[in-house]
């Protein structure tokens, strides 16, 4: 079997459709379909079946995809070894990052990196921490910027390196003209606006420690929308300093309060990736950028 066709099959499995695989590989859908058909002829069995608007692997297809994943790992390791031997900061590095990092950290960090290493190209995918971590494991990105809260359970050690970059506070956001709360418990009887599942879990956990259950009336991941909803006196909210730095809406007051954990920013990568000069250069620039941002918080 042609190993290149195995990698095409792996892309179909990852994307769930011929169209998605074509986009990922920079091929036409017809070319992907032809590669899969030829692989099926070589294997002597059906590897792919239509499922809704996408495609699903048969049992035989999944067996081959597992082997294709091993092949992809070998090729990726070979590329990283060659990059490490060359010692040159060049090529492409794929990065996944959560939205507020994309807004306040990456513009400055990537611009500085472009000056230091003009031969390096960074490809950015925006993703929340769980999806970003999965992307590193699947080899779709080399690095992932993720966050968690200080009071969260410690991450279970696994196959990825988890490098802490910094921490920044979370603020309470209330309508302008109100007295700033001193503690989270001061907002116990207010309606709440919550964000992503991880952020909502942080609110619920901190509120429980403060002796109340938040009455969540509205939910949105958009930190600009959150501020406008607060300004309209529809509720109060919690937002990390980075989100408030990315955009501050009129009509709200925000500040630190007792009873809240800070947000911790971390970098995830595969251990072998640290040998690659391009990955190290990007990681160092991100570390420098987070230090500067948190120092200004």
PDB file of C-alpha atoms in Angstrom:
ATOM      1  CA  UNK A   1       0.000   0.000   0.000  1.00  0.00           C
ATOM      2  CA  UNK A   2       1.092   3.541  -0.778  1.00  0.00           C
ATOM      3  CA  UNK A   3       1.784   5.204   2.597  1.00  0.00           C
ATOM      4  CA  UNK A   4       0.680   8.563   1.222  1.00  0.00           C
ATOM      5  CA  UNK A   5      -2.808   7.164   0.757  1.00  0.00           C
ATOM      6  CA  UNK A   6      -2.821   6.039   4.374  1.00  0.00           C
ATOM      7  CA  UNK A   7      -2.235   9.660   5.393  1.00  0.00           C
ATOM      8  CA  UNK A   8      -5.163  10.715   3.205  1.00  0.00           C
ATOM      9  CA  UNK A   9      -7.351   8.171   5.004  1.00  0.00           C
ATOM     10  CA  UNK A  10      -6.157   9.559   8.343  1.00  0.00           C
ATOM     11  CA  UNK A  11      -7.193  13.066   7.261  1.00  0.00           C
ATOM     12  CA  UNK A  12     -10.659  11.794   6.292  1.00  0.00           C
ATOM     13  CA  UNK A  13     -11.040  10.225   9.724  1.00  0.00           C
ATOM     14  CA  UNK A  14      -9.912  13.419  11.471  1.00  0.00           C
ATOM     15  CA  UNK A  15     -12.182  15.721   9.456  1.00  0.00           C
ATOM     16  CA  UNK A  16     -15.159  13.383   9.094  1.00  0.00           C
ATOM     17  CA  UNK A  17     -15.625  14.049   5.393  1.00  0.00           C
ATOM     18  CA  UNK A  18     -13.863  13.998   2.020  1.00  0.00           C
ATOM     19  CA  UNK A  19     -14.366  17.751   1.715  1.00  0.00           C
ATOM     20  CA  UNK A  20     -12.772  18.435   5.090  1.00  0.00           C
ATOM     21  CA  UNK A  21      -9.841  16.163   4.284  1.00  0.00           C
ATOM     22  CA  UNK A  22      -9.352  17.931   0.951  1.00  0.00           C
ATOM     23  CA  UNK A  23      -9.213  21.315   2.673  1.00  0.00           C
ATOM     24  CA  UNK A  24      -6.786  20.035   5.289  1.00  0.00           C
ATOM     25  CA  UNK A  25      -4.475  18.481   2.699  1.00  0.00           C
ATOM     26  CA  UNK A  26      -4.724  21.219   0.085  1.00  0.00           C
ATOM     27  CA  UNK A  27      -6.220  18.804  -2.459  1.00  0.00           C
ATOM     28  CA  UNK A  28      -9.443  18.668  -4.433  1.00  0.00           C
ATOM     29  CA  UNK A  29     -12.275  16.493  -3.158  1.00  0.00           C
ATOM     30  CA  UNK A  30     -12.027  14.421  -6.326  1.00  0.00           C
ATOM     31  CA  UNK A  31      -8.339  13.763  -5.682  1.00  0.00           C
ATOM     32  CA  UNK A  32      -9.047  12.651  -2.129  1.00  0.00           C
ATOM     33  CA  UNK A  33     -11.836  10.364  -3.337  1.00  0.00           C
ATOM     34  CA  UNK A  34      -9.500   8.836  -5.932  1.00  0.00           C
ATOM     35  CA  UNK A  35      -6.790   8.214  -3.328  1.00  0.00           C
ATOM     36  CA  UNK A  36      -9.278   6.486  -1.021  1.00  0.00           C
ATOM     37  CA  UNK A  37     -10.634   4.360  -3.912  1.00  0.00           C
ATOM     38  CA  UNK A  38      -7.128   3.247  -4.855  1.00  0.00           C
ATOM     39  CA  UNK A  39      -6.352   2.434  -1.237  1.00  0.00           C
ATOM     40  CA  UNK A  40      -9.526   0.333  -1.057  1.00  0.00           C
ATOM     41  CA  UNK A  41      -8.425  -1.511  -4.187  1.00  0.00           C
ATOM     42  CA  UNK A  42      -5.015  -2.171  -2.612  1.00  0.00           C
ATOM     43  CA  UNK A  43      -6.620  -3.297   0.659  1.00  0.00           C
ATOM     44  CA  UNK A  44      -9.261  -5.395  -1.084  1.00  0.00           C
ATOM     45  CA  UNK A  45     -12.073  -4.112   1.120  1.00  0.00           C
ATOM     46  CA  UNK A  46     -14.304  -1.106   1.769  1.00  0.00           C
ATOM     47  CA  UNK A  47     -12.669   1.472   4.030  1.00  0.00           C
ATOM     48  CA  UNK A  48     -15.157   4.331   3.933  1.00  0.00           C
ATOM     49  CA  UNK A  49     -18.956   4.654   3.981  1.00  0.00           C
ATOM     50  CA  UNK A  50     -21.198   7.690   3.674  1.00  0.00           C
ATOM     51  CA  UNK A  51     -22.790   8.880   6.929  1.00  0.00           C
ATOM     52  CA  UNK A  52     -25.124  11.855   6.750  1.00  0.00           C
ATOM     53  CA  UNK A  53     -23.214  14.688   5.116  1.00  0.00           C
ATOM     54  CA  UNK A  54     -19.858  13.173   5.957  1.00  0.00           C
ATOM     55  CA  UNK A  55     -17.995   9.906   5.818  1.00  0.00           C
ATOM     56  CA  UNK A  56     -17.177   7.254   8.412  1.00  0.00           C
ATOM     57  CA  UNK A  57     -14.501   4.590   8.449  1.00  0.00           C
ATOM     58  CA  UNK A  58     -15.413   0.930   8.411  1.00  0.00           C
ATOM     59  CA  UNK A  59     -13.762  -1.445  10.873  1.00  0.00           C
ATOM     60  CA  UNK A  60     -11.057  -2.162   8.279  1.00  0.00           C
ATOM     61  CA  UNK A  61     -10.662   1.570   7.727  1.00  0.00           C
ATOM     62  CA  UNK A  62     -10.156   2.183  11.443  1.00  0.00           C
ATOM     63  CA  UNK A  63      -7.468  -0.512  11.586  1.00  0.00           C
ATOM     64  CA  UNK A  64      -5.603   1.154   8.733  1.00  0.00           C
ATOM     65  CA  UNK A  65      -6.103   4.600  10.274  1.00  0.00           C
ATOM     66  CA  UNK A  66      -4.377   3.411  13.457  1.00  0.00           C
ATOM     67  CA  UNK A  67      -1.392   2.365  11.378  1.00  0.00           C
ATOM     68  CA  UNK A  68      -1.546   5.669   9.511  1.00  0.00           C
ATOM     69  CA  UNK A  69      -1.371   7.512  12.844  1.00  0.00           C
ATOM     70  CA  UNK A  70       1.836   5.629  13.666  1.00  0.00           C
ATOM     71  CA  UNK A  71       3.201   6.531  10.248  1.00  0.00           C
ATOM     72  CA  UNK A  72       2.335  10.197  10.780  1.00  0.00           C
ATOM     73  CA  UNK A  73       4.121  10.140  14.148  1.00  0.00           C
ATOM     74  CA  UNK A  74       7.261   8.718  12.521  1.00  0.00           C
ATOM     75  CA  UNK A  75       7.220  11.342   9.759  1.00  0.00           C
ATOM     76  CA  UNK A  76       6.607  14.132  12.270  1.00  0.00           C
ATOM     77  CA  UNK A  77       9.509  12.957  14.422  1.00  0.00           C
ATOM     78  CA  UNK A  78      11.748  12.810  11.348  1.00  0.00           C
ATOM     79  CA  UNK A  79      10.853  16.391  10.436  1.00  0.00           C
ATOM     80  CA  UNK A  80      11.560  17.560  13.977  1.00  0.00           C
ATOM     81  CA  UNK A  81      14.906  15.739  14.059  1.00  0.00           C
ATOM     82  CA  UNK A  82      15.950  17.401  10.805  1.00  0.00           C
ATOM     83  CA  UNK A  83      14.881  20.796  12.100  1.00  0.00           C
ATOM     84  CA  UNK A  84      16.838  20.260  15.309  1.00  0.00           C
ATOM     85  CA  UNK A  85      19.938  19.237  13.342  1.00  0.00           C
ATOM     86  CA  UNK A  86      19.751  22.298  11.131  1.00  0.00           C
ATOM     87  CA  UNK A  87      19.427  24.605  14.137  1.00  0.00           C
ATOM     88  CA  UNK A  88      17.634  27.134  11.963  1.00  0.00           C
ATOM     89  CA  UNK A  89      14.526  29.004  13.050  1.00  0.00           C
ATOM     90  CA  UNK A  90      12.484  28.626   9.906  1.00  0.00           C
ATOM     91  CA  UNK A  91       9.522  26.758   8.503  1.00  0.00           C
ATOM     92  CA  UNK A  92       5.930  26.531   9.738  1.00  0.00           C
ATOM     93  CA  UNK A  93       4.699  26.181  13.319  1.00  0.00           C
ATOM     94  CA  UNK A  94       1.006  25.612  14.072  1.00  0.00           C
ATOM     95  CA  UNK A  95      -0.405  27.179  17.248  1.00  0.00           C
ATOM     96  CA  UNK A  96      -3.821  26.884  18.920  1.00  0.00           C
ATOM     97  CA  UNK A  97      -4.865  29.610  21.362  1.00  0.00           C
ATOM     98  CA  UNK A  98      -7.945  30.685  23.312  1.00  0.00           C
ATOM     99  CA  UNK A  99      -9.747  33.830  22.067  1.00  0.00           C
ATOM    100  CA  UNK A 100      -8.531  36.426  24.578  1.00  0.00           C
ATOM    101  CA  UNK A 101      -4.942  35.305  24.042  1.00  0.00           C
ATOM    102  CA  UNK A 102      -5.468  35.819  20.315  1.00  0.00           C
ATOM    103  CA  UNK A 103      -6.650  39.355  21.045  1.00  0.00           C
ATOM    104  CA  UNK A 104      -4.143  40.680  23.592  1.00  0.00           C
ATOM    105  CA  UNK A 105      -1.048  38.454  23.486  1.00  0.00           C
ATOM    106  CA  UNK A 106      -0.516  37.171  19.977  1.00  0.00           C
ATOM    107  CA  UNK A 107      -0.466  40.376  17.910  1.00  0.00           C
ATOM    108  CA  UNK A 108       2.521  41.729  19.822  1.00  0.00           C
ATOM    109  CA  UNK A 109       4.236  38.361  20.332  1.00  0.00           C
ATOM    110  CA  UNK A 110       3.944  37.235  16.715  1.00  0.00           C
ATOM    111  CA  UNK A 111       5.074  40.630  15.409  1.00  0.00           C
ATOM    112  CA  UNK A 112       8.158  40.470  17.648  1.00  0.00           C
ATOM    113  CA  UNK A 113       8.838  36.908  16.495  1.00  0.00           C
ATOM    114  CA  UNK A 114       8.582  37.968  12.845  1.00  0.00           C
ATOM    115  CA  UNK A 115      11.349  40.515  13.471  1.00  0.00           C
ATOM    116  CA  UNK A 116      13.587  37.989  15.233  1.00  0.00           C
ATOM    117  CA  UNK A 117      12.915  35.041  12.908  1.00  0.00           C
ATOM    118  CA  UNK A 118      11.641  36.249   9.517  1.00  0.00           C
ATOM    119  CA  UNK A 119      11.943  32.742   8.092  1.00  0.00           C
ATOM    120  CA  UNK A 120       9.375  31.361  10.539  1.00  0.00           C
ATOM    121  CA  UNK A 121       5.675  31.242   9.652  1.00  0.00           C
ATOM    122  CA  UNK A 122       3.089  30.743  12.409  1.00  0.00           C
ATOM    123  CA  UNK A 123      -0.343  29.316  11.609  1.00  0.00           C
ATOM    124  CA  UNK A 124      -2.985  30.159  14.229  1.00  0.00           C
ATOM    125  CA  UNK A 125      -6.124  28.234  15.132  1.00  0.00           C
ATOM    126  CA  UNK A 126      -8.463  29.664  17.753  1.00  0.00           C
ATOM    127  CA  UNK A 127      -9.693  27.011  20.180  1.00  0.00           C
ATOM    128  CA  UNK A 128     -10.846  26.635  23.776  1.00  0.00           C
ATOM    129  CA  UNK A 129      -8.461  24.643  26.032  1.00  0.00           C
ATOM    130  CA  UNK A 130      -9.986  21.143  25.616  1.00  0.00           C
ATOM    131  CA  UNK A 131     -10.008  21.423  21.815  1.00  0.00           C
ATOM    132  CA  UNK A 132      -6.518  22.954  21.758  1.00  0.00           C
ATOM    133  CA  UNK A 133      -5.120  20.117  23.873  1.00  0.00           C
ATOM    134  CA  UNK A 134      -6.714  17.553  21.564  1.00  0.00           C
ATOM    135  CA  UNK A 135      -5.161  19.310  18.570  1.00  0.00           C
ATOM    136  CA  UNK A 136      -1.661  18.937  20.060  1.00  0.00           C
ATOM    137  CA  UNK A 137      -2.235  15.240  20.731  1.00  0.00           C
ATOM    138  CA  UNK A 138      -3.520  14.707  17.192  1.00  0.00           C
ATOM    139  CA  UNK A 139      -0.516  16.490  15.707  1.00  0.00           C
ATOM    140  CA  UNK A 140      -2.606  19.248  14.109  1.00  0.00           C
ATOM    141  CA  UNK A 141      -0.678  21.911  16.038  1.00  0.00           C
ATOM    142  CA  UNK A 142       2.741  21.980  17.700  1.00  0.00           C
ATOM    143  CA  UNK A 143       1.794  24.264  20.591  1.00  0.00           C
ATOM    144  CA  UNK A 144      -1.388  25.170  22.458  1.00  0.00           C
ATOM    145  CA  UNK A 145      -2.001  28.184  24.685  1.00  0.00           C
ATOM    146  CA  UNK A 146      -4.532  27.131  27.315  1.00  0.00           C
ATOM    147  CA  UNK A 147      -5.850  28.420  30.621  1.00  0.00           C
ATOM    148  CA  UNK A 148      -7.189  27.046  33.871  1.00  0.00           C
ATOM    149  CA  UNK A 149      -8.014  28.523  37.269  1.00  0.00           C
ATOM    150  CA  UNK A 150      -5.808  28.245  40.338  1.00  0.00           C
ATOM    151  CA  UNK A 151      -8.512  26.465  42.302  1.00  0.00           C
ATOM    152  CA  UNK A 152      -9.131  23.841  39.634  1.00  0.00           C
ATOM    153  CA  UNK A 153      -7.880  20.296  40.300  1.00  0.00           C
ATOM    154  CA  UNK A 154      -4.264  19.893  39.263  1.00  0.00           C
ATOM    155  CA  UNK A 155      -3.992  18.492  35.722  1.00  0.00           C
ATOM    156  CA  UNK A 156      -3.192  14.807  35.585  1.00  0.00           C
ATOM    157  CA  UNK A 157       0.357  14.272  34.277  1.00  0.00           C
ATOM    158  CA  UNK A 158       0.196  12.863  30.778  1.00  0.00           C
ATOM    159  CA  UNK A 159       2.028  12.638  27.514  1.00  0.00           C
ATOM    160  CA  UNK A 160       2.252  16.418  26.989  1.00  0.00           C
ATOM    161  CA  UNK A 161       4.535  18.987  28.567  1.00  0.00           C
ATOM    162  CA  UNK A 162       2.589  21.644  30.481  1.00  0.00           C
ATOM    163  CA  UNK A 163       4.653  24.799  30.860  1.00  0.00           C
ATOM    164  CA  UNK A 164       3.224  27.553  33.113  1.00  0.00           C
ATOM    165  CA  UNK A 165       3.615  30.998  31.528  1.00  0.00           C
ATOM    166  CA  UNK A 166       1.892  33.334  33.979  1.00  0.00           C
ATOM    167  CA  UNK A 167      -1.273  34.284  35.837  1.00  0.00           C
ATOM    168  CA  UNK A 168      -3.680  37.214  35.815  1.00  0.00           C
ATOM    169  CA  UNK A 169      -6.657  38.133  38.002  1.00  0.00           C
ATOM    170  CA  UNK A 170     -10.356  37.748  37.343  1.00  0.00           C
ATOM    171  CA  UNK A 171     -12.516  40.817  37.983  1.00  0.00           C
ATOM    172  CA  UNK A 172     -16.133  41.248  38.957  1.00  0.00           C
ATOM    173  CA  UNK A 173     -18.060  43.359  36.435  1.00  0.00           C
ATOM    174  CA  UNK A 174     -21.037  45.422  37.633  1.00  0.00           C
ATOM    175  CA  UNK A 175     -23.029  48.343  36.163  1.00  0.00           C
ATOM    176  CA  UNK A 176     -21.372  51.750  36.355  1.00  0.00           C
ATOM    177  CA  UNK A 177     -22.499  53.907  39.255  1.00  0.00           C
ATOM    178  CA  UNK A 178     -22.679  51.036  41.716  1.00  0.00           C
ATOM    179  CA  UNK A 179     -20.390  50.620  44.676  1.00  0.00           C
ATOM    180  CA  UNK A 180     -17.562  48.237  43.874  1.00  0.00           C
ATOM    181  CA  UNK A 181     -18.077  44.914  45.698  1.00  0.00           C
ATOM    182  CA  UNK A 182     -15.382  43.912  48.150  1.00  0.00           C
ATOM    183  CA  UNK A 183     -16.074  40.182  48.061  1.00  0.00           C
ATOM    184  CA  UNK A 184     -17.846  37.771  45.740  1.00  0.00           C
ATOM    185  CA  UNK A 185     -20.438  37.169  48.483  1.00  0.00           C
ATOM    186  CA  UNK A 186     -21.581  40.793  48.061  1.00  0.00           C
ATOM    187  CA  UNK A 187     -23.080  39.747  44.709  1.00  0.00           C
ATOM    188  CA  UNK A 188     -24.916  36.669  46.011  1.00  0.00           C
ATOM    189  CA  UNK A 189     -28.428  38.012  45.355  1.00  0.00           C
ATOM    190  CA  UNK A 190     -27.744  39.325  41.830  1.00  0.00           C
ATOM    191  CA  UNK A 191     -28.611  37.693  38.495  1.00  0.00           C
ATOM    192  CA  UNK A 192     -25.502  36.450  36.678  1.00  0.00           C
ATOM    193  CA  UNK A 193     -24.134  36.326  33.142  1.00  0.00           C
ATOM    194  CA  UNK A 194     -21.884  33.292  32.583  1.00  0.00           C
ATOM    195  CA  UNK A 195     -19.444  32.339  29.839  1.00  0.00           C
ATOM    196  CA  UNK A 196     -17.787  29.164  28.569  1.00  0.00           C
ATOM    197  CA  UNK A 197     -18.253  25.896  30.520  1.00  0.00           C
ATOM    198  CA  UNK A 198     -14.850  26.252  32.198  1.00  0.00           C
ATOM    199  CA  UNK A 199     -15.569  29.869  33.192  1.00  0.00           C
ATOM    200  CA  UNK A 200     -19.038  28.989  34.463  1.00  0.00           C
ATOM    201  CA  UNK A 201     -17.569  26.142  36.537  1.00  0.00           C
ATOM    202  CA  UNK A 202     -15.137  28.661  38.052  1.00  0.00           C
ATOM    203  CA  UNK A 203     -18.032  30.976  38.970  1.00  0.00           C
ATOM    204  CA  UNK A 204     -20.058  28.126  40.520  1.00  0.00           C
ATOM    205  CA  UNK A 205     -17.083  26.827  42.516  1.00  0.00           C
ATOM    206  CA  UNK A 206     -16.082  30.242  43.880  1.00  0.00           C
ATOM    207  CA  UNK A 207     -19.704  31.113  44.666  1.00  0.00           C
ATOM    208  CA  UNK A 208     -20.121  27.835  46.578  1.00  0.00           C
ATOM    209  CA  UNK A 209     -17.043  28.714  48.654  1.00  0.00           C
ATOM    210  CA  UNK A 210     -18.641  32.122  49.317  1.00  0.00           C
ATOM    211  CA  UNK A 211     -21.866  30.456  50.487  1.00  0.00           C
ATOM    212  CA  UNK A 212     -24.278  30.894  47.584  1.00  0.00           C
ATOM    213  CA  UNK A 213     -25.403  29.427  44.246  1.00  0.00           C
ATOM    214  CA  UNK A 214     -25.316  31.943  41.385  1.00  0.00           C
ATOM    215  CA  UNK A 215     -28.587  32.623  39.577  1.00  0.00           C
ATOM    216  CA  UNK A 216     -27.312  32.408  35.988  1.00  0.00           C
ATOM    217  CA  UNK A 217     -29.819  34.110  33.711  1.00  0.00           C
ATOM    218  CA  UNK A 218     -27.764  34.681  30.553  1.00  0.00           C
ATOM    219  CA  UNK A 219     -24.871  32.846  28.895  1.00  0.00           C
ATOM    220  CA  UNK A 220     -22.443  34.047  26.241  1.00  0.00           C
ATOM    221  CA  UNK A 221     -18.777  33.459  25.439  1.00  0.00           C
ATOM    222  CA  UNK A 222     -18.453  36.963  23.945  1.00  0.00           C
ATOM    223  CA  UNK A 223     -16.775  39.187  26.526  1.00  0.00           C
ATOM    224  CA  UNK A 224     -17.927  42.329  24.713  1.00  0.00           C
ATOM    225  CA  UNK A 225     -21.543  41.118  24.836  1.00  0.00           C
ATOM    226  CA  UNK A 226     -21.116  40.313  28.542  1.00  0.00           C
ATOM    227  CA  UNK A 227     -20.109  43.897  29.293  1.00  0.00           C
ATOM    228  CA  UNK A 228     -22.996  45.377  27.321  1.00  0.00           C
ATOM    229  CA  UNK A 229     -25.448  43.078  29.106  1.00  0.00           C
ATOM    230  CA  UNK A 230     -24.022  44.217  32.447  1.00  0.00           C
ATOM    231  CA  UNK A 231     -24.240  47.859  31.329  1.00  0.00           C
ATOM    232  CA  UNK A 232     -27.938  47.262  30.571  1.00  0.00           C
ATOM    233  CA  UNK A 233     -28.317  46.107  34.212  1.00  0.00           C
ATOM    234  CA  UNK A 234     -29.326  42.592  33.206  1.00  0.00           C
ATOM    235  CA  UNK A 235     -26.831  40.947  35.537  1.00  0.00           C
ATOM    236  CA  UNK A 236     -23.286  40.915  36.865  1.00  0.00           C
ATOM    237  CA  UNK A 237     -20.369  38.837  35.622  1.00  0.00           C
ATOM    238  CA  UNK A 238     -16.781  37.714  36.054  1.00  0.00           C
ATOM    239  CA  UNK A 239     -14.193  38.424  33.370  1.00  0.00           C
ATOM    240  CA  UNK A 240     -10.427  37.860  33.288  1.00  0.00           C
ATOM    241  CA  UNK A 241      -8.250  40.950  33.007  1.00  0.00           C
ATOM    242  CA  UNK A 242      -7.093  39.900  29.533  1.00  0.00           C
ATOM    243  CA  UNK A 243     -10.675  40.004  28.236  1.00  0.00           C
ATOM    244  CA  UNK A 244     -11.196  43.466  29.745  1.00  0.00           C
ATOM    245  CA  UNK A 245      -7.938  44.630  28.211  1.00  0.00           C
ATOM    246  CA  UNK A 246      -9.020  43.346  24.807  1.00  0.00           C
ATOM    247  CA  UNK A 247     -12.166  45.494  24.925  1.00  0.00           C
ATOM    248  CA  UNK A 248     -13.748  47.680  27.608  1.00  0.00           C
ATOM    249  CA  UNK A 249     -17.346  48.722  27.106  1.00  0.00           C
ATOM    250  CA  UNK A 250     -18.815  51.910  28.581  1.00  0.00           C
ATOM    251  CA  UNK A 251     -21.335  51.662  31.378  1.00  0.00           C
ATOM    252  CA  UNK A 252     -19.553  49.073  33.513  1.00  0.00           C
ATOM    253  CA  UNK A 253     -17.285  49.053  36.529  1.00  0.00           C
ATOM    254  CA  UNK A 254     -14.823  46.232  37.103  1.00  0.00           C
ATOM    255  CA  UNK A 255     -12.229  45.368  39.695  1.00  0.00           C
ATOM    256  CA  UNK A 256     -10.756  42.600  41.850  1.00  0.00           C
ATOM    257  CA  UNK A 257     -12.873  41.102  44.634  1.00  0.00           C
ATOM    258  CA  UNK A 258     -12.161  38.636  47.388  1.00  0.00           C
ATOM    259  CA  UNK A 259     -13.046  35.005  46.864  1.00  0.00           C
ATOM    260  CA  UNK A 260     -11.856  34.643  43.256  1.00  0.00           C
ATOM    261  CA  UNK A 261      -9.008  32.534  41.876  1.00  0.00           C
ATOM    262  CA  UNK A 262      -6.637  33.904  39.271  1.00  0.00           C
ATOM    263  CA  UNK A 263      -6.461  32.497  35.759  1.00  0.00           C
ATOM    264  CA  UNK A 264      -3.304  30.525  34.929  1.00  0.00           C
ATOM    265  CA  UNK A 265      -1.963  30.529  31.364  1.00  0.00           C
ATOM    266  CA  UNK A 266      -0.038  27.458  30.214  1.00  0.00           C
ATOM    267  CA  UNK A 267       1.643  26.161  27.093  1.00  0.00           C
ATOM    268  CA  UNK A 268       1.126  22.559  25.967  1.00  0.00           C
ATOM    269  CA  UNK A 269       3.417  20.697  23.587  1.00  0.00           C
ATOM    270  CA  UNK A 270       4.776  17.249  22.881  1.00  0.00           C
ATOM    271  CA  UNK A 271       8.084  16.605  24.690  1.00  0.00           C
ATOM    272  CA  UNK A 272      10.001  15.924  21.460  1.00  0.00           C
ATOM    273  CA  UNK A 273       8.905  19.279  20.030  1.00  0.00           C
ATOM    274  CA  UNK A 274      11.209  21.155  22.423  1.00  0.00           C
ATOM    275  CA  UNK A 275      14.155  20.056  20.275  1.00  0.00           C
ATOM    276  CA  UNK A 276      12.818  21.995  17.289  1.00  0.00           C
ATOM    277  CA  UNK A 277      14.346  25.512  17.114  1.00  0.00           C
ATOM    278  CA  UNK A 278      11.209  27.025  15.560  1.00  0.00           C
ATOM    279  CA  UNK A 279       8.997  25.647  18.347  1.00  0.00           C
ATOM    280  CA  UNK A 280      11.430  26.824  21.010  1.00  0.00           C
ATOM    281  CA  UNK A 281      11.528  30.306  19.466  1.00  0.00           C
ATOM    282  CA  UNK A 282       7.741  30.612  19.457  1.00  0.00           C
ATOM    283  CA  UNK A 283       7.456  29.244  23.003  1.00  0.00           C
ATOM    284  CA  UNK A 284      10.032  31.739  24.278  1.00  0.00           C
ATOM    285  CA  UNK A 285       8.285  34.662  22.582  1.00  0.00           C
ATOM    286  CA  UNK A 286       4.963  33.623  24.113  1.00  0.00           C
ATOM    287  CA  UNK A 287       6.568  33.361  27.550  1.00  0.00           C
ATOM    288  CA  UNK A 288       8.047  36.835  27.161  1.00  0.00           C
ATOM    289  CA  UNK A 289       4.711  38.247  26.007  1.00  0.00           C
ATOM    290  CA  UNK A 290       2.745  36.757  28.909  1.00  0.00           C
ATOM    291  CA  UNK A 291       5.289  38.115  31.397  1.00  0.00           C
ATOM    292  CA  UNK A 292       4.893  41.599  29.955  1.00  0.00           C
ATOM    293  CA  UNK A 293       1.095  41.423  29.963  1.00  0.00           C
ATOM    294  CA  UNK A 294       0.786  40.056  33.483  1.00  0.00           C
ATOM    295  CA  UNK A 295       3.321  42.563  34.753  1.00  0.00           C
ATOM    296  CA  UNK A 296       1.068  45.333  33.464  1.00  0.00           C
ATOM    297  CA  UNK A 297      -2.092  43.837  35.044  1.00  0.00           C
TER     298      UNK A 297
END
